[in-house]
Amino acid sequence: MSAGDLAFDVGTHVGDRTACFRRLGARVVAVEPQPRLLRALRLIFHRDPGVALVPALLGAAPGEAVLRLNTANPTVATASDAFIAAADGAAGWEGQRWDAEIVRPVTTLDALADRYGVPDFVKIDVEGFEAEVLRGLSRPPRALSFEFTTIQRNIALACLERLAALGYRHFNACLGESMAFAHPVPQGLDAMARWIAELPHAANSGDVYAGRNPATLV
């Protein structure tokens, strides 16, 4: 990312990635469906004309969806019942409870691109709904990232397949919040899928990066 670029921050939470993109000089479309977090984001970025807040979920098509809330841990709100089922009883997810729900509007990456322009980078962190978000994308940016978890490796593989269909051939990944690439050189689709499949459960989560230019992934 560099000055003048456009980033979509899908699943903005409290805005740490949006703030990073702004420090690099990029404009940001920050997508966050949770009302509590939106209030915080408005306080943080209300004086910044380079940040546009979108109070919605993203998915495969416009409409509405139920967002399941974890009131004790808002960072894992999800629109995926399968994600909640996968977390149930899983090591490292003990005590997580989705104890409330709200209906939220759904838009798509393509609709955002129509409104704000085709982004240079998209970050997706939506707790098991990543493949649905990618189904709403037909004009791929130069690069993007999506979060994966070891409780739902199948979602990561579905995302990789969708990205390959969109023309991405080069991949890398970061584990946890390390912000450091796990591989010294970009990986192909099969190698990245195999690496995710072989991770120990305790690795828990990370982000896969996809790019059309391998030089962006080292």
Short mmCIF file of C-alpha atoms in Angstrom, two decimals:
data_model
loop_
_atom_site.label_atom_id
_atom_site.label_comp_id
_atom_site.label_asym_id
_atom_site.label_seq_id
_atom_site.Cartn_x
_atom_site.Cartn_y
_atom_site.Cartn_z
CA MET A 1 0.00 0.00 0.00
CA SER A 2 1.17 3.53 -0.75
CA ALA A 3 -0.14 7.09 -0.88
CA GLY A 4 -3.25 7.40 -3.02
CA ASP A 5 -4.12 3.70 -3.00
CA LEU A 6 -7.58 2.50 -2.00
CA ALA A 7 -8.06 -0.24 0.61
CA PHE A 8 -11.20 -2.06 1.72
CA ASP A 9 -11.02 -3.11 5.38
CA VAL A 10 -13.74 -5.76 5.66
CA GLY A 11 -14.35 -6.56 9.32
CA THR A 12 -12.78 -3.36 10.62
CA HIS A 13 -13.44 -4.14 14.31
CA VAL A 14 -11.77 -1.24 16.18
CA GLY A 15 -9.79 0.04 13.21
CA ASP A 16 -6.20 -1.05 13.73
CA ARG A 17 -5.72 -2.03 10.06
CA THR A 18 -7.57 1.07 8.87
CA ALA A 19 -5.19 3.20 10.93
CA CYS A 20 -2.21 1.38 9.40
CA PHE A 21 -3.51 1.95 5.88
CA ARG A 22 -4.03 5.64 6.64
CA ARG A 23 -0.47 6.00 7.95
CA LEU A 24 0.67 4.71 4.56
CA GLY A 25 -1.41 7.37 2.84
CA ALA A 26 -4.12 5.07 1.48
CA ARG A 27 -7.81 5.89 1.45
CA VAL A 28 -9.93 3.32 3.28
CA VAL A 29 -13.46 1.96 3.02
CA ALA A 30 -14.02 0.48 6.48
CA VAL A 31 -16.78 -2.16 6.64
CA GLU A 32 -18.11 -3.04 10.11
CA PRO A 33 -21.62 -4.30 10.95
CA GLN A 34 -21.55 -4.14 14.78
CA PRO A 35 -23.24 -1.02 16.16
CA ARG A 36 -21.00 -0.88 19.25
CA LEU A 37 -17.85 -1.01 17.19
CA LEU A 38 -19.24 1.45 14.66
CA ARG A 39 -19.70 3.98 17.45
CA ALA A 40 -16.03 3.58 18.37
CA LEU A 41 -14.95 3.89 14.73
CA ARG A 42 -16.95 7.09 14.29
CA LEU A 43 -15.21 8.58 17.33
CA ILE A 44 -11.79 7.56 16.04
CA PHE A 45 -12.14 8.53 12.38
CA HIS A 46 -14.89 11.18 12.26
CA ARG A 47 -12.40 13.93 11.40
CA ASP A 48 -10.64 11.88 8.72
CA PRO A 49 -12.04 12.41 5.19
CA GLY A 50 -9.88 9.52 3.97
CA VAL A 51 -12.02 6.94 5.80
CA ALA A 52 -15.53 5.97 4.67
CA LEU A 53 -17.50 3.81 7.13
CA VAL A 54 -19.93 1.21 5.77
CA PRO A 55 -22.29 -0.18 8.46
CA ALA A 56 -23.00 -3.55 6.84
CA LEU A 57 -21.99 -7.13 6.33
CA LEU A 58 -20.46 -8.28 3.06
CA GLY A 59 -21.60 -11.41 1.28
CA ALA A 60 -22.28 -13.04 -2.06
CA ALA A 61 -25.34 -10.90 -2.86
CA PRO A 62 -27.14 -7.86 -1.42
CA GLY A 63 -29.82 -8.46 1.18
CA GLU A 64 -29.91 -9.07 4.92
CA ALA A 65 -28.32 -11.59 7.26
CA VAL A 66 -28.31 -12.44 10.96
CA LEU A 67 -25.13 -11.41 12.75
CA ARG A 68 -24.44 -13.51 15.86
CA LEU A 69 -22.82 -11.45 18.61
CA ASN A 70 -20.39 -12.54 21.30
CA THR A 71 -20.98 -9.72 23.76
CA ALA A 72 -17.93 -10.62 25.85
CA ASN A 73 -15.64 -10.81 22.80
CA PRO A 74 -16.97 -8.60 19.98
CA THR A 75 -14.04 -9.42 17.68
CA VAL A 76 -15.58 -12.83 16.90
CA ALA A 77 -19.08 -11.77 15.85
CA THR A 78 -20.10 -13.87 12.86
CA ALA A 79 -22.78 -14.41 10.25
CA SER A 80 -21.75 -18.06 9.95
CA ASP A 81 -23.58 -20.70 11.99
CA ALA A 82 -20.96 -23.19 10.80
CA PHE A 83 -18.24 -21.11 12.45
CA ILE A 84 -20.07 -21.21 15.78
CA ALA A 85 -20.56 -24.98 15.45
CA ALA A 86 -16.85 -25.46 14.67
CA ALA A 87 -15.83 -23.44 17.72
CA ASP A 88 -18.10 -25.45 20.03
CA GLY A 89 -15.85 -27.64 22.16
CA ALA A 90 -12.70 -26.81 20.19
CA ALA A 91 -9.45 -26.36 22.11
CA GLY A 92 -8.64 -22.68 22.47
CA TRP A 93 -12.28 -21.64 22.04
CA GLU A 94 -13.51 -22.62 25.47
CA GLY A 95 -15.98 -20.20 27.02
CA GLN A 96 -16.90 -18.38 23.82
CA ARG A 97 -20.65 -17.72 23.71
CA TRP A 98 -22.67 -16.09 20.96
CA ASP A 99 -25.44 -14.78 23.16
CA ALA A 100 -27.21 -12.18 21.01
CA GLU A 101 -28.10 -11.57 17.39
CA ILE A 102 -29.11 -8.71 15.12
CA VAL A 103 -30.21 -8.46 11.51
CA ARG A 104 -27.83 -6.40 9.37
CA PRO A 105 -27.83 -5.29 5.73
CA VAL A 106 -25.55 -7.17 3.34
CA THR A 107 -23.68 -5.64 0.42
CA THR A 108 -20.89 -6.98 -1.80
CA LEU A 109 -17.32 -6.18 -2.73
CA ASP A 110 -18.49 -5.47 -6.27
CA ALA A 111 -21.10 -2.99 -5.01
CA LEU A 112 -18.46 -1.21 -2.94
CA ALA A 113 -16.18 -1.06 -5.99
CA ASP A 114 -19.03 0.50 -7.97
CA ARG A 115 -19.46 3.17 -5.30
CA TYR A 116 -15.88 3.89 -4.21
CA GLY A 117 -13.70 2.50 -7.02
CA VAL A 118 -11.85 -0.77 -7.54
CA PRO A 119 -9.54 -1.20 -4.54
CA ASP A 120 -5.82 -1.84 -4.64
CA PHE A 121 -6.01 -4.09 -1.58
CA VAL A 122 -8.80 -5.85 0.33
CA LYS A 123 -8.44 -7.23 3.86
CA ILE A 124 -11.14 -9.71 4.93
CA ASP A 125 -11.60 -10.79 8.56
CA VAL A 126 -15.18 -11.98 9.08
CA GLU A 127 -15.06 -15.13 11.25
CA GLY A 128 -15.90 -17.95 8.88
CA PHE A 129 -17.80 -15.86 6.30
CA GLU A 130 -14.74 -15.19 4.13
CA ALA A 131 -15.76 -17.48 1.26
CA GLU A 132 -19.16 -15.78 1.04
CA VAL A 133 -17.48 -12.37 0.86
CA LEU A 134 -15.25 -13.57 -1.98
CA ARG A 135 -18.27 -14.83 -3.88
CA GLY A 136 -19.31 -11.18 -4.16
CA LEU A 137 -16.08 -10.23 -5.94
CA SER A 138 -15.63 -10.31 -9.72
CA ARG A 139 -13.02 -7.56 -10.23
CA PRO A 140 -9.97 -8.67 -8.28
CA PRO A 141 -7.64 -6.09 -6.75
CA ARG A 142 -3.87 -6.27 -7.05
CA ALA A 143 -3.73 -8.11 -3.74
CA LEU A 144 -5.94 -9.17 -0.86
CA SER A 145 -5.89 -11.08 2.39
CA PHE A 146 -8.36 -13.28 4.23
CA GLU A 147 -8.29 -14.65 7.75
CA PHE A 148 -8.35 -18.42 8.30
CA THR A 149 -8.72 -20.59 11.40
CA THR A 150 -7.65 -24.14 12.10
CA ILE A 151 -11.20 -24.96 13.22
CA GLN A 152 -12.43 -24.25 9.67
CA ARG A 153 -9.68 -25.20 7.26
CA ASN A 154 -12.37 -26.05 4.71
CA ILE A 155 -13.29 -22.36 4.50
CA ALA A 156 -9.68 -21.45 3.81
CA LEU A 157 -9.53 -24.02 1.01
CA ALA A 158 -12.78 -22.67 -0.47
CA CYS A 159 -11.29 -19.18 -0.41
CA LEU A 160 -8.14 -20.38 -2.17
CA GLU A 161 -10.20 -22.06 -4.88
CA ARG A 162 -12.23 -18.89 -5.40
CA LEU A 163 -9.08 -16.79 -5.63
CA ALA A 164 -7.57 -19.17 -8.15
CA ALA A 165 -10.72 -18.83 -10.25
CA LEU A 166 -10.25 -15.05 -10.10
CA GLY A 167 -6.74 -15.41 -11.50
CA TYR A 168 -4.53 -15.31 -8.41
CA ARG A 169 -1.48 -17.57 -8.62
CA HIS A 170 0.80 -16.38 -5.80
CA PHE A 171 0.15 -16.78 -2.07
CA ASN A 172 1.83 -16.25 1.28
CA ALA A 173 0.58 -16.23 4.87
CA CYS A 174 1.11 -14.81 8.34
CA LEU A 175 0.32 -16.73 11.50
CA GLY A 176 -1.61 -15.05 14.29
CA GLU A 177 -0.86 -11.35 14.51
CA SER A 178 2.81 -11.79 13.60
CA MET A 179 2.57 -9.63 10.46
CA ALA A 180 5.55 -11.61 9.12
CA PHE A 181 5.33 -13.87 6.10
CA ALA A 182 5.67 -17.57 6.94
CA HIS A 183 7.32 -18.39 3.60
CA PRO A 184 10.48 -16.81 2.15
CA VAL A 185 8.99 -16.95 -1.35
CA PRO A 186 5.37 -16.95 -2.58
CA GLN A 187 3.62 -20.31 -2.77
CA GLY A 188 1.38 -21.78 -5.43
CA LEU A 189 -2.20 -22.79 -4.77
CA ASP A 190 -1.49 -26.45 -3.98
CA ALA A 191 1.45 -25.66 -1.70
CA MET A 192 -0.56 -23.09 0.26
CA ALA A 193 -3.50 -25.47 0.63
CA ARG A 194 -1.16 -28.22 1.85
CA TRP A 195 0.52 -25.87 4.35
CA ILE A 196 -2.85 -24.90 5.86
CA ALA A 197 -3.95 -28.55 6.02
CA GLU A 198 -0.74 -29.52 7.87
CA LEU A 199 -0.77 -26.73 10.47
CA PRO A 200 -1.18 -27.91 14.07
CA HIS A 201 -4.52 -27.05 15.65
CA ALA A 202 -2.71 -24.81 18.14
CA ALA A 203 -1.69 -22.45 15.32
CA ASN A 204 -5.31 -21.26 15.65
CA SER A 205 -5.47 -18.55 12.99
CA GLY A 206 -3.67 -16.41 10.48
CA ASP A 207 -4.07 -14.52 7.24
CA VAL A 208 -3.50 -15.70 3.69
CA TYR A 209 -2.28 -13.09 1.21
CA ALA A 210 -2.92 -13.42 -2.52
CA GLY A 211 -1.32 -11.31 -5.21
CA ARG A 212 -1.11 -11.13 -8.94
CA ASN A 213 2.53 -9.96 -8.68
CA PRO A 214 4.73 -12.29 -6.60
CA ALA A 215 7.00 -9.39 -5.66
CA THR A 216 4.27 -8.07 -3.34
CA LEU A 217 4.37 -11.24 -1.21
CA VAL A 218 7.96 -11.31 0.06
#
